[in-house]
mmCIF file of C-alpha atoms and ligand atoms in Angstrom:
data_model
loop_
_atom_site.group_PDB
_atom_site.id
_atom_site.type_symbol
_atom_site.label_atom_id
_atom_site.label_comp_id
_atom_site.label_asym_id
_atom_site.label_seq_id
_atom_site.Cartn_x
_atom_site.Cartn_y
_atom_site.Cartn_z
ATOM 1 C CA MET A 299 -166.506 43.584 -183.443
ATOM 2 C CA ALA A 300 -163.441 41.793 -184.729
ATOM 3 C CA SER A 301 -164.955 40.600 -187.842
ATOM 4 C CA SER A 302 -165.498 44.311 -189.097
ATOM 5 C CA GLY A 303 -161.615 45.170 -189.449
ATOM 6 C CA SER A 304 -160.508 45.892 -193.755
ATOM 7 C CA SER A 305 -160.628 42.709 -195.885
ATOM 8 C CA THR A 306 -157.156 43.553 -197.708
ATOM 9 C CA SER A 307 -154.130 43.247 -196.143
ATOM 10 C CA THR A 308 -151.272 45.778 -197.092
ATOM 11 C CA GLY A 309 -147.919 46.111 -195.880
ATOM 12 C CA SER A 310 -145.731 44.142 -192.746
ATOM 13 C CA GLY A 311 -148.144 45.902 -190.459
ATOM 14 C CA SER A 312 -145.010 47.288 -188.672
ATOM 15 C CA GLY A 313 -145.924 51.063 -189.198
ATOM 16 C CA SER A 314 -149.068 50.651 -187.633
ATOM 17 C CA LEU A 315 -147.902 49.119 -184.204
ATOM 18 C CA SER A 316 -148.229 51.863 -181.948
ATOM 19 C CA SER A 317 -146.187 50.369 -178.656
ATOM 20 C CA LEU A 318 -144.590 47.375 -177.177
ATOM 21 C CA ARG A 319 -147.437 46.542 -175.868
ATOM 22 C CA GLU A 320 -149.375 46.179 -178.776
ATOM 23 C CA PHE A 321 -146.282 44.285 -180.661
ATOM 24 C CA ASN A 322 -146.500 41.668 -177.474
ATOM 25 C CA ARG A 323 -150.210 41.177 -177.860
ATOM 26 C CA LEU A 324 -149.676 40.610 -181.624
ATOM 27 C CA ARG A 325 -147.067 37.962 -180.464
ATOM 28 C CA ILE A 326 -149.021 36.282 -178.595
ATOM 29 C CA VAL A 327 -152.030 36.839 -181.212
ATOM 30 C CA ASP A 328 -149.825 34.970 -183.562
ATOM 31 C CA PHE A 329 -149.044 32.046 -181.383
ATOM 32 C CA LEU A 330 -152.495 31.141 -181.304
ATOM 33 C CA ARG A 331 -152.998 31.864 -184.586
ATOM 34 C CA THR A 332 -150.511 29.157 -185.633
ATOM 35 C CA ASN A 333 -150.712 27.061 -183.082
ATOM 36 C CA GLY A 334 -154.495 26.482 -182.307
ATOM 37 C CA THR A 335 -154.458 27.069 -178.602
ATOM 38 C CA ALA A 336 -151.882 27.183 -175.597
ATOM 39 C CA SER A 337 -152.365 27.805 -171.593
ATOM 40 C CA ARG A 338 -150.831 31.436 -170.110
ATOM 41 C CA ALA A 339 -147.921 28.902 -168.913
ATOM 42 C CA GLU A 340 -147.409 27.631 -172.463
ATOM 43 C CA LEU A 341 -147.625 31.418 -174.266
ATOM 44 C CA SER A 342 -145.003 32.729 -171.564
ATOM 45 C CA ARG A 343 -142.513 29.946 -172.365
ATOM 46 C CA ARG A 344 -142.905 30.497 -176.342
ATOM 47 C CA THR A 345 -142.847 33.969 -176.576
ATOM 48 C CA GLY A 346 -140.350 34.685 -173.673
ATOM 49 C CA LEU A 347 -142.781 37.097 -171.976
ATOM 50 C CA SER A 348 -142.987 36.931 -168.334
ATOM 51 C CA ARG A 349 -146.089 35.149 -166.624
ATOM 52 C CA SER A 350 -147.764 38.347 -165.464
ATOM 53 C CA THR A 351 -147.476 40.193 -169.056
ATOM 54 C CA VAL A 352 -149.136 37.794 -170.463
ATOM 55 C CA SER A 353 -151.821 37.455 -168.072
ATOM 56 C CA THR A 354 -152.211 41.049 -168.586
ATOM 57 C CA LEU A 355 -152.020 41.050 -172.313
ATOM 58 C CA VAL A 356 -154.642 37.978 -172.282
ATOM 59 C CA SER A 357 -157.019 39.663 -170.230
ATOM 60 C CA ASP A 358 -156.533 42.942 -172.823
ATOM 61 C CA LEU A 359 -157.398 40.677 -175.392
ATOM 62 C CA GLN A 360 -160.225 38.543 -173.672
ATOM 63 C CA ARG A 361 -161.997 41.616 -172.740
ATOM 64 C CA ARG A 362 -161.498 43.180 -176.573
ATOM 65 C CA GLY A 363 -163.255 39.652 -177.271
ATOM 66 C CA LEU A 364 -159.748 38.379 -179.534
ATOM 67 C CA VAL A 365 -158.941 35.425 -177.237
ATOM 68 C CA VAL A 366 -161.541 32.919 -175.466
ATOM 69 C CA ALA A 367 -160.873 30.404 -172.978
ATOM 70 C CA ARG A 368 -161.666 27.206 -174.791
ATOM 71 C CA ALA A 369 -164.956 25.455 -173.258
ATOM 72 C CA GLY A 370 -164.377 22.226 -171.306
ATOM 73 C CA GLU A 371 -160.233 21.736 -172.192
ATOM 74 C CA PHE A 372 -157.160 22.321 -170.223
ATOM 75 C CA ALA A 373 -153.868 21.844 -170.397
ATOM 76 C CA GLY A 374 -152.163 19.390 -167.759
ATOM 77 C CA GLU A 375 -150.096 21.211 -166.096
ATOM 78 C CA GLY A 376 -152.259 23.406 -163.855
ATOM 79 C CA GLN A 377 -151.852 23.493 -160.248
ATOM 80 C CA PRO A 378 -153.358 20.549 -158.547
ATOM 81 C CA GLY A 379 -157.156 21.088 -157.969
ATOM 82 C CA ARG A 380 -156.637 24.292 -160.270
ATOM 83 C CA PRO A 381 -156.405 23.224 -164.005
ATOM 84 C CA ALA A 382 -154.718 25.678 -166.694
ATOM 85 C CA ALA A 383 -157.009 27.233 -168.990
ATOM 86 C CA LEU A 384 -156.604 26.736 -172.701
ATOM 87 C CA LEU A 385 -156.925 29.726 -174.837
ATOM 88 C CA GLU A 386 -157.583 30.078 -178.073
ATOM 89 C CA LEU A 387 -158.502 33.131 -180.906
ATOM 90 C CA ASP A 388 -162.245 34.055 -180.839
ATOM 91 C CA PRO A 389 -163.444 31.591 -183.424
ATOM 92 C CA SER A 390 -165.540 33.851 -185.279
ATOM 93 C CA ALA A 391 -163.146 36.051 -185.719
ATOM 94 C CA GLY A 392 -162.028 34.742 -189.465
ATOM 95 C CA ALA A 393 -162.483 31.541 -191.895
ATOM 96 C CA ALA A 394 -160.279 29.456 -193.724
ATOM 97 C CA VAL A 395 -161.490 27.312 -196.661
ATOM 98 C CA GLY A 396 -159.429 24.293 -197.519
ATOM 99 C CA VAL A 397 -159.063 22.147 -200.751
ATOM 100 C CA ASP A 398 -157.203 19.029 -201.194
ATOM 101 C CA PHE A 399 -157.018 17.811 -205.123
ATOM 102 C CA ASN A 400 -155.871 13.804 -204.983
ATOM 103 C CA HIS A 401 -155.876 12.115 -207.755
ATOM 104 C CA ASP A 402 -159.262 10.722 -207.772
ATOM 105 C CA ASN A 403 -161.285 13.160 -205.383
ATOM 106 C CA VAL A 404 -161.425 16.797 -204.485
ATOM 107 C CA ARG A 405 -162.251 17.898 -200.774
ATOM 108 C CA VAL A 406 -163.417 20.999 -199.261
ATOM 109 C CA ALA A 407 -163.433 22.103 -195.651
ATOM 110 C CA VAL A 408 -164.307 25.388 -194.043
ATOM 111 C CA SER A 409 -162.833 26.099 -190.460
ATOM 112 C CA ASP A 410 -163.262 28.945 -188.151
ATOM 113 C CA LEU A 411 -160.055 30.462 -186.558
ATOM 114 C CA SER A 412 -159.594 27.818 -183.976
ATOM 115 C CA ARG A 413 -159.431 25.327 -186.739
ATOM 116 C CA SER A 414 -162.851 23.657 -186.127
ATOM 117 C CA VAL A 415 -163.959 22.239 -188.885
ATOM 118 C CA LEU A 416 -167.444 23.750 -189.834
ATOM 119 C CA ALA A 417 -168.626 22.059 -193.144
ATOM 120 C CA GLU A 418 -166.886 19.866 -195.399
ATOM 121 C CA LEU A 419 -167.345 18.245 -198.602
ATOM 122 C CA SER A 420 -166.023 15.271 -200.656
ATOM 123 C CA ALA A 421 -166.452 14.104 -204.431
ATOM 124 C CA ASN A 422 -165.082 12.022 -206.698
ATOM 125 C CA HIS A 423 -163.577 13.212 -210.017
ATOM 126 C CA ASP A 424 -160.420 12.524 -212.127
ATOM 127 C CA VAL A 425 -158.236 15.078 -210.475
ATOM 128 C CA ASP A 426 -155.007 13.920 -212.500
ATOM 129 C CA HIS A 427 -156.137 14.648 -216.159
ATOM 130 C CA ASP A 428 -158.624 17.178 -215.733
ATOM 131 C CA ALA A 429 -157.469 20.276 -214.155
ATOM 132 C CA GLU A 430 -160.330 22.587 -215.541
ATOM 133 C CA GLY A 431 -163.050 20.138 -214.348
ATOM 134 C CA ALA A 432 -161.408 20.027 -211.195
ATOM 135 C CA LEU A 433 -161.319 23.754 -210.299
ATOM 136 C CA THR A 434 -164.915 24.152 -211.601
ATOM 137 C CA LEU A 435 -165.845 21.299 -209.145
ATOM 138 C CA ALA A 436 -163.902 22.833 -206.237
ATOM 139 C CA ALA A 437 -164.948 26.518 -206.808
ATOM 140 C CA ASP A 438 -168.480 25.147 -206.431
ATOM 141 C CA MET A 439 -167.929 23.056 -203.333
ATOM 142 C CA ILE A 440 -166.251 25.971 -201.864
ATOM 143 C CA GLU A 441 -169.591 28.157 -202.491
ATOM 144 C CA ARG A 442 -171.503 25.178 -200.859
ATOM 145 C CA VAL A 443 -169.196 24.600 -197.653
ATOM 146 C CA VAL A 444 -169.549 28.309 -196.831
ATOM 147 C CA ALA A 445 -173.113 28.540 -197.188
ATOM 148 C CA ASP A 446 -173.479 25.174 -195.571
ATOM 149 C CA ALA A 447 -171.020 26.975 -192.270
ATOM 150 C CA ASP A 448 -173.419 29.982 -192.508
ATOM 151 C CA LEU A 449 -170.492 31.963 -192.950
ATOM 152 C CA GLU A 450 -170.769 35.435 -193.661
ATOM 153 C CA ARG A 451 -168.366 36.422 -197.066
ATOM 154 C CA GLU A 452 -166.266 39.043 -195.256
ATOM 155 C CA ARG A 453 -164.891 36.680 -192.561
ATOM 156 C CA LEU A 454 -162.955 34.401 -195.069
ATOM 157 C CA LEU A 455 -159.514 35.141 -194.822
ATOM 158 C CA GLY A 456 -158.528 32.960 -197.958
ATOM 159 C CA VAL A 457 -158.506 29.554 -199.696
ATOM 160 C CA GLY A 458 -155.198 27.156 -199.072
ATOM 161 C CA ILE A 459 -155.024 24.306 -201.642
ATOM 162 C CA ALA A 460 -152.977 21.149 -201.314
ATOM 163 C CA LEU A 461 -151.630 19.389 -204.547
ATOM 164 C CA ALA A 462 -149.775 16.494 -205.416
ATOM 165 C CA GLY A 463 -146.632 17.635 -207.075
ATOM 166 C CA PRO A 464 -143.721 19.571 -206.373
ATOM 167 C CA ILE A 465 -145.098 23.869 -206.647
ATOM 168 C CA ASP A 466 -143.036 25.969 -208.520
ATOM 169 C CA HIS A 467 -143.802 29.455 -206.353
ATOM 170 C CA ASP A 468 -142.833 31.424 -208.773
ATOM 171 C CA ASN A 469 -145.573 31.148 -210.999
ATOM 172 C CA GLY A 470 -147.746 29.230 -208.632
ATOM 173 C CA SER A 471 -147.997 26.037 -211.015
ATOM 174 C CA LEU A 472 -146.740 22.260 -210.355
ATOM 175 C CA HIS A 473 -143.705 21.645 -212.063
ATOM 176 C CA PRO A 474 -143.844 19.863 -215.314
ATOM 177 C CA SER A 475 -143.842 16.251 -214.253
ATOM 178 C CA ASP A 476 -145.751 13.106 -214.608
ATOM 179 C CA VAL A 477 -147.603 13.070 -211.692
ATOM 180 C CA LEU A 478 -150.538 15.437 -212.515
ATOM 181 C CA PRO A 479 -150.489 15.435 -216.412
ATOM 182 C CA GLY A 480 -153.319 17.857 -216.677
ATOM 183 C CA TRP A 481 -152.010 20.327 -214.632
ATOM 184 C CA SER A 482 -148.593 21.692 -216.041
ATOM 185 C CA GLY A 483 -148.394 25.064 -216.383
ATOM 186 C CA VAL A 484 -151.760 25.618 -214.855
ATOM 187 C CA ASP A 485 -151.627 28.501 -212.462
ATOM 188 C CA VAL A 486 -153.614 27.203 -209.221
ATOM 189 C CA ALA A 487 -154.050 29.858 -206.764
ATOM 190 C CA SER A 488 -155.151 32.705 -209.573
ATOM 191 C CA GLU A 489 -157.821 30.396 -211.028
ATOM 192 C CA ILE A 490 -159.414 29.465 -207.578
ATOM 193 C CA GLU A 491 -159.054 33.208 -207.391
ATOM 194 C CA ARG A 492 -160.455 34.347 -210.637
ATOM 195 C CA ARG A 493 -163.654 32.001 -209.457
ATOM 196 C CA VAL A 494 -163.602 32.506 -205.878
ATOM 197 C CA HIS A 495 -162.944 35.929 -205.199
ATOM 198 C CA ALA A 496 -160.433 35.394 -202.070
ATOM 199 C CA PRO A 497 -156.841 35.159 -202.024
ATOM 200 C CA ALA A 498 -155.769 31.551 -202.183
ATOM 201 C CA TYR A 499 -152.440 30.517 -201.439
ATOM 202 C CA VAL A 500 -151.159 26.480 -203.139
ATOM 203 C CA ASP A 501 -148.719 24.106 -201.767
ATOM 204 C CA ASN A 502 -147.532 20.580 -202.189
ATOM 205 C CA ASP A 503 -149.370 17.718 -200.187
ATOM 206 C CA ALA A 504 -146.796 16.733 -198.366
ATOM 207 C CA ASN A 505 -145.787 20.114 -197.128
ATOM 208 C CA LEU A 506 -149.600 20.919 -195.785
ATOM 209 C CA GLY A 507 -149.724 17.314 -194.350
ATOM 210 C CA ALA A 508 -146.573 17.906 -192.061
ATOM 211 C CA LEU A 509 -148.229 21.763 -191.328
ATOM 212 C CA ALA A 510 -151.237 19.916 -190.107
ATOM 213 C CA GLU A 511 -149.489 17.685 -187.918
ATOM 214 C CA VAL A 512 -147.359 19.765 -186.324
ATOM 215 C CA THR A 513 -150.214 22.270 -185.619
ATOM 216 C CA LEU A 514 -153.141 19.695 -184.682
ATOM 217 C CA GLY A 515 -151.681 16.018 -184.989
ATOM 218 C CA ALA A 516 -148.878 13.821 -183.694
ATOM 219 C CA GLY A 517 -146.351 16.512 -183.803
ATOM 220 C CA ARG A 518 -147.957 19.321 -182.276
ATOM 221 C CA ASN A 519 -145.803 22.379 -181.443
ATOM 222 C CA ALA A 520 -142.576 21.044 -182.878
ATOM 223 C CA ARG A 521 -140.487 23.595 -184.501
ATOM 224 C CA PHE A 522 -138.193 21.399 -186.338
ATOM 225 C CA ALA A 523 -140.028 18.072 -187.962
ATOM 226 C CA ALA A 524 -140.093 15.626 -190.903
ATOM 227 C CA TYR A 525 -143.666 14.358 -192.225
ATOM 228 C CA VAL A 526 -142.790 11.531 -194.701
ATOM 229 C CA SER A 527 -146.060 10.605 -196.106
ATOM 230 C CA ILE A 528 -146.115 6.895 -198.023
ATOM 231 C CA SER A 529 -149.099 6.544 -200.557
ATOM 232 C CA SER A 530 -149.077 6.006 -204.112
ATOM 233 C CA GLY A 531 -145.872 7.949 -203.874
ATOM 234 C CA VAL A 532 -143.300 8.647 -201.116
ATOM 235 C CA GLY A 533 -143.083 12.633 -200.266
ATOM 236 C CA ALA A 534 -141.656 14.617 -197.177
ATOM 237 C CA GLY A 535 -142.716 17.760 -195.407
ATOM 238 C CA ILE A 536 -139.883 19.438 -193.654
ATOM 239 C CA ILE A 537 -140.605 21.822 -190.906
ATOM 240 C CA VAL A 538 -138.307 24.580 -189.712
ATOM 241 C CA ASP A 539 -138.906 26.694 -187.171
ATOM 242 C CA GLY A 540 -142.604 26.004 -187.650
ATOM 243 C CA ARG A 541 -142.800 26.757 -191.319
ATOM 244 C CA PRO A 542 -142.722 24.660 -193.954
ATOM 245 C CA TYR A 543 -139.282 24.634 -195.994
ATOM 246 C CA ARG A 544 -139.851 24.985 -199.612
ATOM 247 C CA GLY A 545 -136.320 25.349 -200.845
ATOM 248 C CA HIS A 546 -134.901 27.069 -203.998
ATOM 249 C CA ARG A 547 -136.916 25.734 -206.131
ATOM 250 C CA GLY A 548 -139.926 23.985 -204.438
ATOM 251 C CA THR A 549 -138.850 20.537 -204.913
ATOM 252 C CA ALA A 550 -137.586 20.436 -200.750
ATOM 253 C CA GLY A 551 -138.427 17.120 -199.286
ATOM 254 C CA GLU A 552 -138.670 14.652 -202.615
ATOM 255 C CA VAL A 553 -137.154 12.192 -200.611
ATOM 256 C CA GLY A 554 -139.173 9.385 -203.017
ATOM 257 C CA HIS A 555 -136.864 9.935 -205.515
ATOM 258 C CA VAL A 556 -133.847 9.522 -203.398
ATOM 259 C CA VAL A 557 -132.044 6.344 -205.460
ATOM 260 C CA VAL A 558 -131.458 3.686 -202.525
ATOM 261 C CA ASP A 559 -130.828 0.859 -205.529
ATOM 262 C CA PRO A 560 -129.068 1.549 -208.450
ATOM 263 C CA GLN A 561 -129.847 -1.289 -210.208
ATOM 264 C CA GLY A 562 -133.916 -1.360 -209.258
ATOM 265 C CA PRO A 563 -136.531 -0.909 -211.268
ATOM 266 C CA ILE A 564 -137.041 2.302 -213.620
ATOM 267 C CA CYS A 565 -139.026 5.080 -211.927
ATOM 268 C CA ARG A 566 -141.682 7.573 -213.165
ATOM 269 C CA CYS A 567 -139.290 10.150 -212.739
ATOM 270 C CA GLY A 568 -136.665 7.998 -215.128
ATOM 271 C CA ASN A 569 -134.345 7.235 -212.786
ATOM 272 C CA ARG A 570 -133.631 3.825 -211.206
ATOM 273 C CA GLY A 571 -134.530 2.405 -207.757
ATOM 274 C CA CYS A 572 -135.587 5.467 -206.446
ATOM 275 C CA LEU A 573 -137.394 5.175 -202.392
ATOM 276 C CA GLU A 574 -140.886 5.448 -204.458
ATOM 277 C CA THR A 575 -139.828 2.104 -206.470
ATOM 278 C CA LEU A 576 -139.010 -0.099 -203.362
ATOM 279 C CA ALA A 577 -141.321 1.022 -200.966
ATOM 280 C CA SER A 578 -144.341 3.152 -202.042
ATOM 281 C CA GLY A 579 -148.109 1.546 -201.411
ATOM 282 C CA PRO A 580 -148.270 0.021 -204.917
ATOM 283 C CA ALA A 581 -144.598 -1.070 -204.637
ATOM 284 C CA VAL A 582 -145.189 -3.239 -201.626
ATOM 285 C CA LEU A 583 -148.535 -4.447 -202.808
ATOM 286 C CA ARG A 584 -146.239 -5.585 -206.309
ATOM 287 C CA LEU A 585 -143.897 -7.519 -204.245
ATOM 288 C CA VAL A 586 -146.927 -9.535 -202.533
ATOM 289 C CA GLY A 587 -149.109 -9.633 -205.250
ATOM 290 C CA ALA A 588 -145.917 -12.191 -206.735
ATOM 291 C CA SER A 589 -147.072 -14.834 -204.954
ATOM 292 C CA ARG A 590 -151.209 -14.856 -204.924
ATOM 293 C CA ASP A 591 -153.649 -15.166 -206.753
ATOM 294 C CA GLU A 592 -155.823 -12.112 -206.091
ATOM 295 C CA GLU A 593 -155.136 -8.193 -205.943
ATOM 296 C CA LEU A 594 -154.811 -6.716 -202.730
ATOM 297 C CA THR A 595 -155.717 -2.854 -201.870
ATOM 298 C CA VAL A 596 -152.972 -1.583 -199.349
ATOM 299 C CA LYS A 597 -155.647 -1.393 -196.561
ATOM 300 C CA GLN A 598 -156.521 -5.254 -197.133
ATOM 301 C CA MET A 599 -152.699 -6.101 -196.904
ATOM 302 C CA ILE A 600 -152.369 -4.036 -193.939
ATOM 303 C CA GLU A 601 -155.250 -6.241 -192.632
ATOM 304 C CA LEU A 602 -153.707 -9.656 -193.525
ATOM 305 C CA ALA A 603 -150.385 -8.494 -191.941
ATOM 306 C CA HIS A 604 -151.937 -7.771 -188.554
ATOM 307 C CA GLN A 605 -153.813 -11.063 -188.923
ATOM 308 C CA GLY A 606 -150.161 -12.710 -189.324
ATOM 309 C CA ASP A 607 -150.087 -13.298 -192.639
ATOM 310 C CA ALA A 608 -146.455 -13.605 -193.074
ATOM 311 C CA GLY A 609 -145.588 -12.438 -196.313
ATOM 312 C CA CYS A 610 -147.731 -9.325 -195.905
ATOM 313 C CA ARG A 611 -145.826 -8.584 -193.067
ATOM 314 C CA ARG A 612 -142.641 -9.115 -194.407
ATOM 315 C CA ALA A 613 -143.501 -6.967 -197.432
ATOM 316 C CA ILE A 614 -144.038 -3.975 -194.647
ATOM 317 C CA ALA A 615 -141.145 -4.485 -192.631
ATOM 318 C CA ASP A 616 -139.052 -4.099 -195.327
ATOM 319 C CA ALA A 617 -140.549 -0.950 -196.554
ATOM 320 C CA GLY A 618 -140.056 0.375 -193.373
ATOM 321 C CA GLN A 619 -136.447 -0.402 -193.460
ATOM 322 C CA VAL A 620 -135.578 1.419 -196.820
ATOM 323 C CA ILE A 621 -138.059 4.460 -196.019
ATOM 324 C CA GLY A 622 -135.594 4.329 -192.516
ATOM 325 C CA GLY A 623 -132.113 4.628 -194.141
ATOM 326 C CA VAL A 624 -133.593 7.295 -196.101
ATOM 327 C CA VAL A 625 -135.142 9.143 -192.916
ATOM 328 C CA ALA A 626 -131.780 8.385 -191.371
ATOM 329 C CA GLY A 627 -130.031 10.693 -194.041
ATOM 330 C CA LEU A 628 -132.525 13.219 -193.380
ATOM 331 C CA VAL A 629 -132.109 13.586 -190.230
ATOM 332 C CA ASN A 630 -128.391 14.121 -190.518
ATOM 333 C CA LEU A 631 -129.067 16.711 -192.761
ATOM 334 C CA PHE A 632 -131.053 18.940 -190.429
ATOM 335 C CA SER A 633 -131.992 17.209 -187.096
ATOM 336 C CA PRO A 634 -135.658 17.517 -186.803
ATOM 337 C CA GLU A 635 -137.174 16.587 -183.365
ATOM 338 C CA MET A 636 -139.670 14.486 -184.579
ATOM 339 C CA VAL A 637 -140.621 12.475 -187.778
ATOM 340 C CA VAL A 638 -144.274 11.631 -188.450
ATOM 341 C CA ILE A 639 -145.076 9.175 -190.664
ATOM 342 C CA GLY A 640 -148.645 9.447 -192.585
ATOM 343 C CA GLY A 641 -150.202 8.164 -195.447
ATOM 344 C CA ASP A 642 -152.131 4.843 -196.838
ATOM 345 C CA LEU A 643 -149.169 2.615 -195.768
ATOM 346 C CA GLY A 644 -148.548 4.788 -192.510
ATOM 347 C CA GLU A 645 -151.874 3.307 -191.375
ATOM 348 C CA ALA A 646 -149.883 -0.357 -190.714
ATOM 349 C CA GLY A 647 -148.413 1.097 -187.504
ATOM 350 C CA ASP A 648 -145.648 -0.328 -185.645
ATOM 351 C CA LEU A 649 -145.389 -3.147 -188.493
ATOM 352 C CA LEU A 650 -144.029 -0.445 -190.212
ATOM 353 C CA LEU A 651 -142.341 1.922 -187.710
ATOM 354 C CA ASP A 652 -140.543 -0.507 -185.296
ATOM 355 C CA PRO A 653 -137.945 -1.492 -188.655
ATOM 356 C CA LEU A 654 -138.391 1.904 -189.641
ATOM 357 C CA ARG A 655 -137.182 3.202 -186.046
ATOM 358 C CA GLU A 656 -134.442 0.304 -185.994
ATOM 359 C CA ALA A 657 -132.811 1.546 -189.596
ATOM 360 C CA VAL A 658 -132.837 5.392 -188.228
ATOM 361 C CA ARG A 659 -131.375 4.287 -184.839
ATOM 362 C CA ARG A 660 -128.665 2.122 -186.605
ATOM 363 C CA ASP A 661 -127.878 4.623 -189.844
ATOM 364 C CA ALA A 662 -128.376 8.214 -188.172
ATOM 365 C CA LEU A 663 -125.786 10.285 -186.156
ATOM 366 C CA PRO A 664 -126.406 8.798 -182.609
ATOM 367 C CA ALA A 665 -125.960 13.058 -181.779
ATOM 368 C CA ALA A 666 -129.202 13.675 -184.017
ATOM 369 C CA ALA A 667 -131.462 10.618 -183.244
ATOM 370 C CA THR A 668 -131.035 9.977 -179.330
ATOM 371 C CA ASP A 669 -133.926 11.836 -178.458
ATOM 372 C CA LEU A 670 -135.328 11.648 -181.984
ATOM 373 C CA LYS A 671 -139.582 10.432 -181.631
ATOM 374 C CA VAL A 672 -140.493 8.419 -185.092
ATOM 375 C CA VAL A 673 -144.446 8.205 -184.598
ATOM 376 C CA ALA A 674 -147.429 7.701 -186.502
ATOM 377 C CA GLY A 675 -149.862 10.481 -187.918
ATOM 378 C CA GLU A 676 -152.807 11.253 -186.083
ATOM 379 C CA LEU A 677 -154.740 12.678 -189.115
ATOM 380 C CA GLY A 678 -154.712 10.150 -191.442
ATOM 381 C CA GLU A 679 -156.104 10.958 -194.532
ATOM 382 C CA ARG A 680 -157.412 14.678 -193.876
ATOM 383 C CA ALA A 681 -154.212 15.651 -193.112
ATOM 384 C CA ASN A 682 -153.361 17.443 -196.302
ATOM 385 C CA LEU A 683 -157.219 19.212 -195.993
ATOM 386 C CA LEU A 684 -156.464 19.985 -192.502
ATOM 387 C CA GLY A 685 -153.004 21.428 -193.510
ATOM 388 C CA ALA A 686 -154.401 23.457 -196.167
ATOM 389 C CA LEU A 687 -156.753 25.176 -193.499
ATOM 390 C CA ALA A 688 -153.541 25.817 -191.883
ATOM 391 C CA LEU A 689 -151.621 27.420 -194.540
ATOM 392 C CA VAL A 690 -154.509 30.257 -194.694
ATOM 393 C CA LEU A 691 -154.053 31.044 -191.289
ATOM 394 C CA MET A 692 -150.677 30.906 -191.416
ATOM 395 C CA GLN A 693 -150.302 33.189 -194.872
ATOM 396 C CA SER A 694 -152.972 35.652 -193.211
ATOM 397 C CA GLU A 695 -150.665 37.354 -190.330
ATOM 398 C CA HIS A 696 -151.398 40.200 -191.524
ATOM 399 C CA GLU A 697 -155.002 40.323 -191.847
ATOM 400 C CA VAL A 698 -155.633 38.724 -188.627
ATOM 401 C CA ALA A 699 -153.020 41.534 -187.212
ATOM 402 C CA ALA A 700 -155.263 44.238 -189.103
ATOM 403 C CA ARG A 701 -158.128 43.059 -187.231
ATOM 404 C CA VAL A 702 -156.143 42.982 -183.908
ATOM 405 C CA ALA A 703 -155.480 46.725 -184.449
ATOM 406 C CA GLY A 704 -158.846 47.336 -185.400
ATOM 407 C CA SER A 705 -160.481 45.972 -182.632
ATOM 408 C CA ALA A 706 -157.973 47.679 -180.447
ATOM 409 C CA ALA A 707 -158.624 50.931 -181.960
ATOM 410 C CA ALA A 708 -162.476 50.530 -181.061
HETATM 411 ZN ZN1 ZN B 298 -137.780 8.534 -209.059
#
């Protein structure tokens, strides 16, 4: 059966591929692994294989129990009266754990290969100042979700981890900063591996929010996309050819520290007038708070804006405009097909997005912005957690390939 493959991954796997047929079979598995579901027509389009080759290979994989049709769901592209079946990897062929270390809470979930969440837990903790306590808590929660999902340990492919700061991928720790003061120099992946005895992968929350939105959310199947998260900070995850782009030092996408007003407020990074000082959740609340007696949360401010409060509407719209100017630069630099806006302030919807779109249209090169879509995220506060799950599936390609090869040999 599929889950009986070896539990370690070695080498690129190319030496064990006995034929072109197996290589093509892996391409199909690979597409389903990174995209969740697809119809046969979509598989043919995205792999460049002919419809008949895809049909043969899919039948092959279905016979081996590795690919199944998703019950009750169809792609909207079949013949009239004959909807196209949506295919997915057999969910039981593997499982992933995701961990999201947010500033004041820890979330943990476990999913199968179809990305269905089987169990999920959340707990409050002062993550920013207590790395050791947060890691121990997360390890304990991982054991609990694995037990809740009634999962055999050997099916676990690994643990994906979202952290609220830029990751130095040379040593697996956060770049020194004031963002998470207690985490400087902590090799988070190794710490989780030591506690949980499974491979662990770490990335920053904006990259993982981006990965989640392009695999499951508003940007599903976009190959080139940017995800801009506007919460206590502002960060972007950039997806290039379906994968997060991290850059040389792992700091790619730090749009929150693009200077938009050299005379603006001092930023936590030490610079002046960074985007974050003008358009993050706290920055917009400060602006609104100056003319009010009561203190608002971002959620309350958005509610008031929807009810017609002029000050709240104006503050959100101005934030959208400033963010749009920075997004325009991003669009000029790497030409995404889609920009997804998430985070607390992203929940404001078109109040934020309309002025943002307008600024992108005004400031970006028309050729880059013509058919660009700027949309709200669909995954809300679970985006980072779902991205951590997607990261495991992305990183486990050799492991999944070994299971395919193992089952093909069986
Ligand atoms: Zn800054």
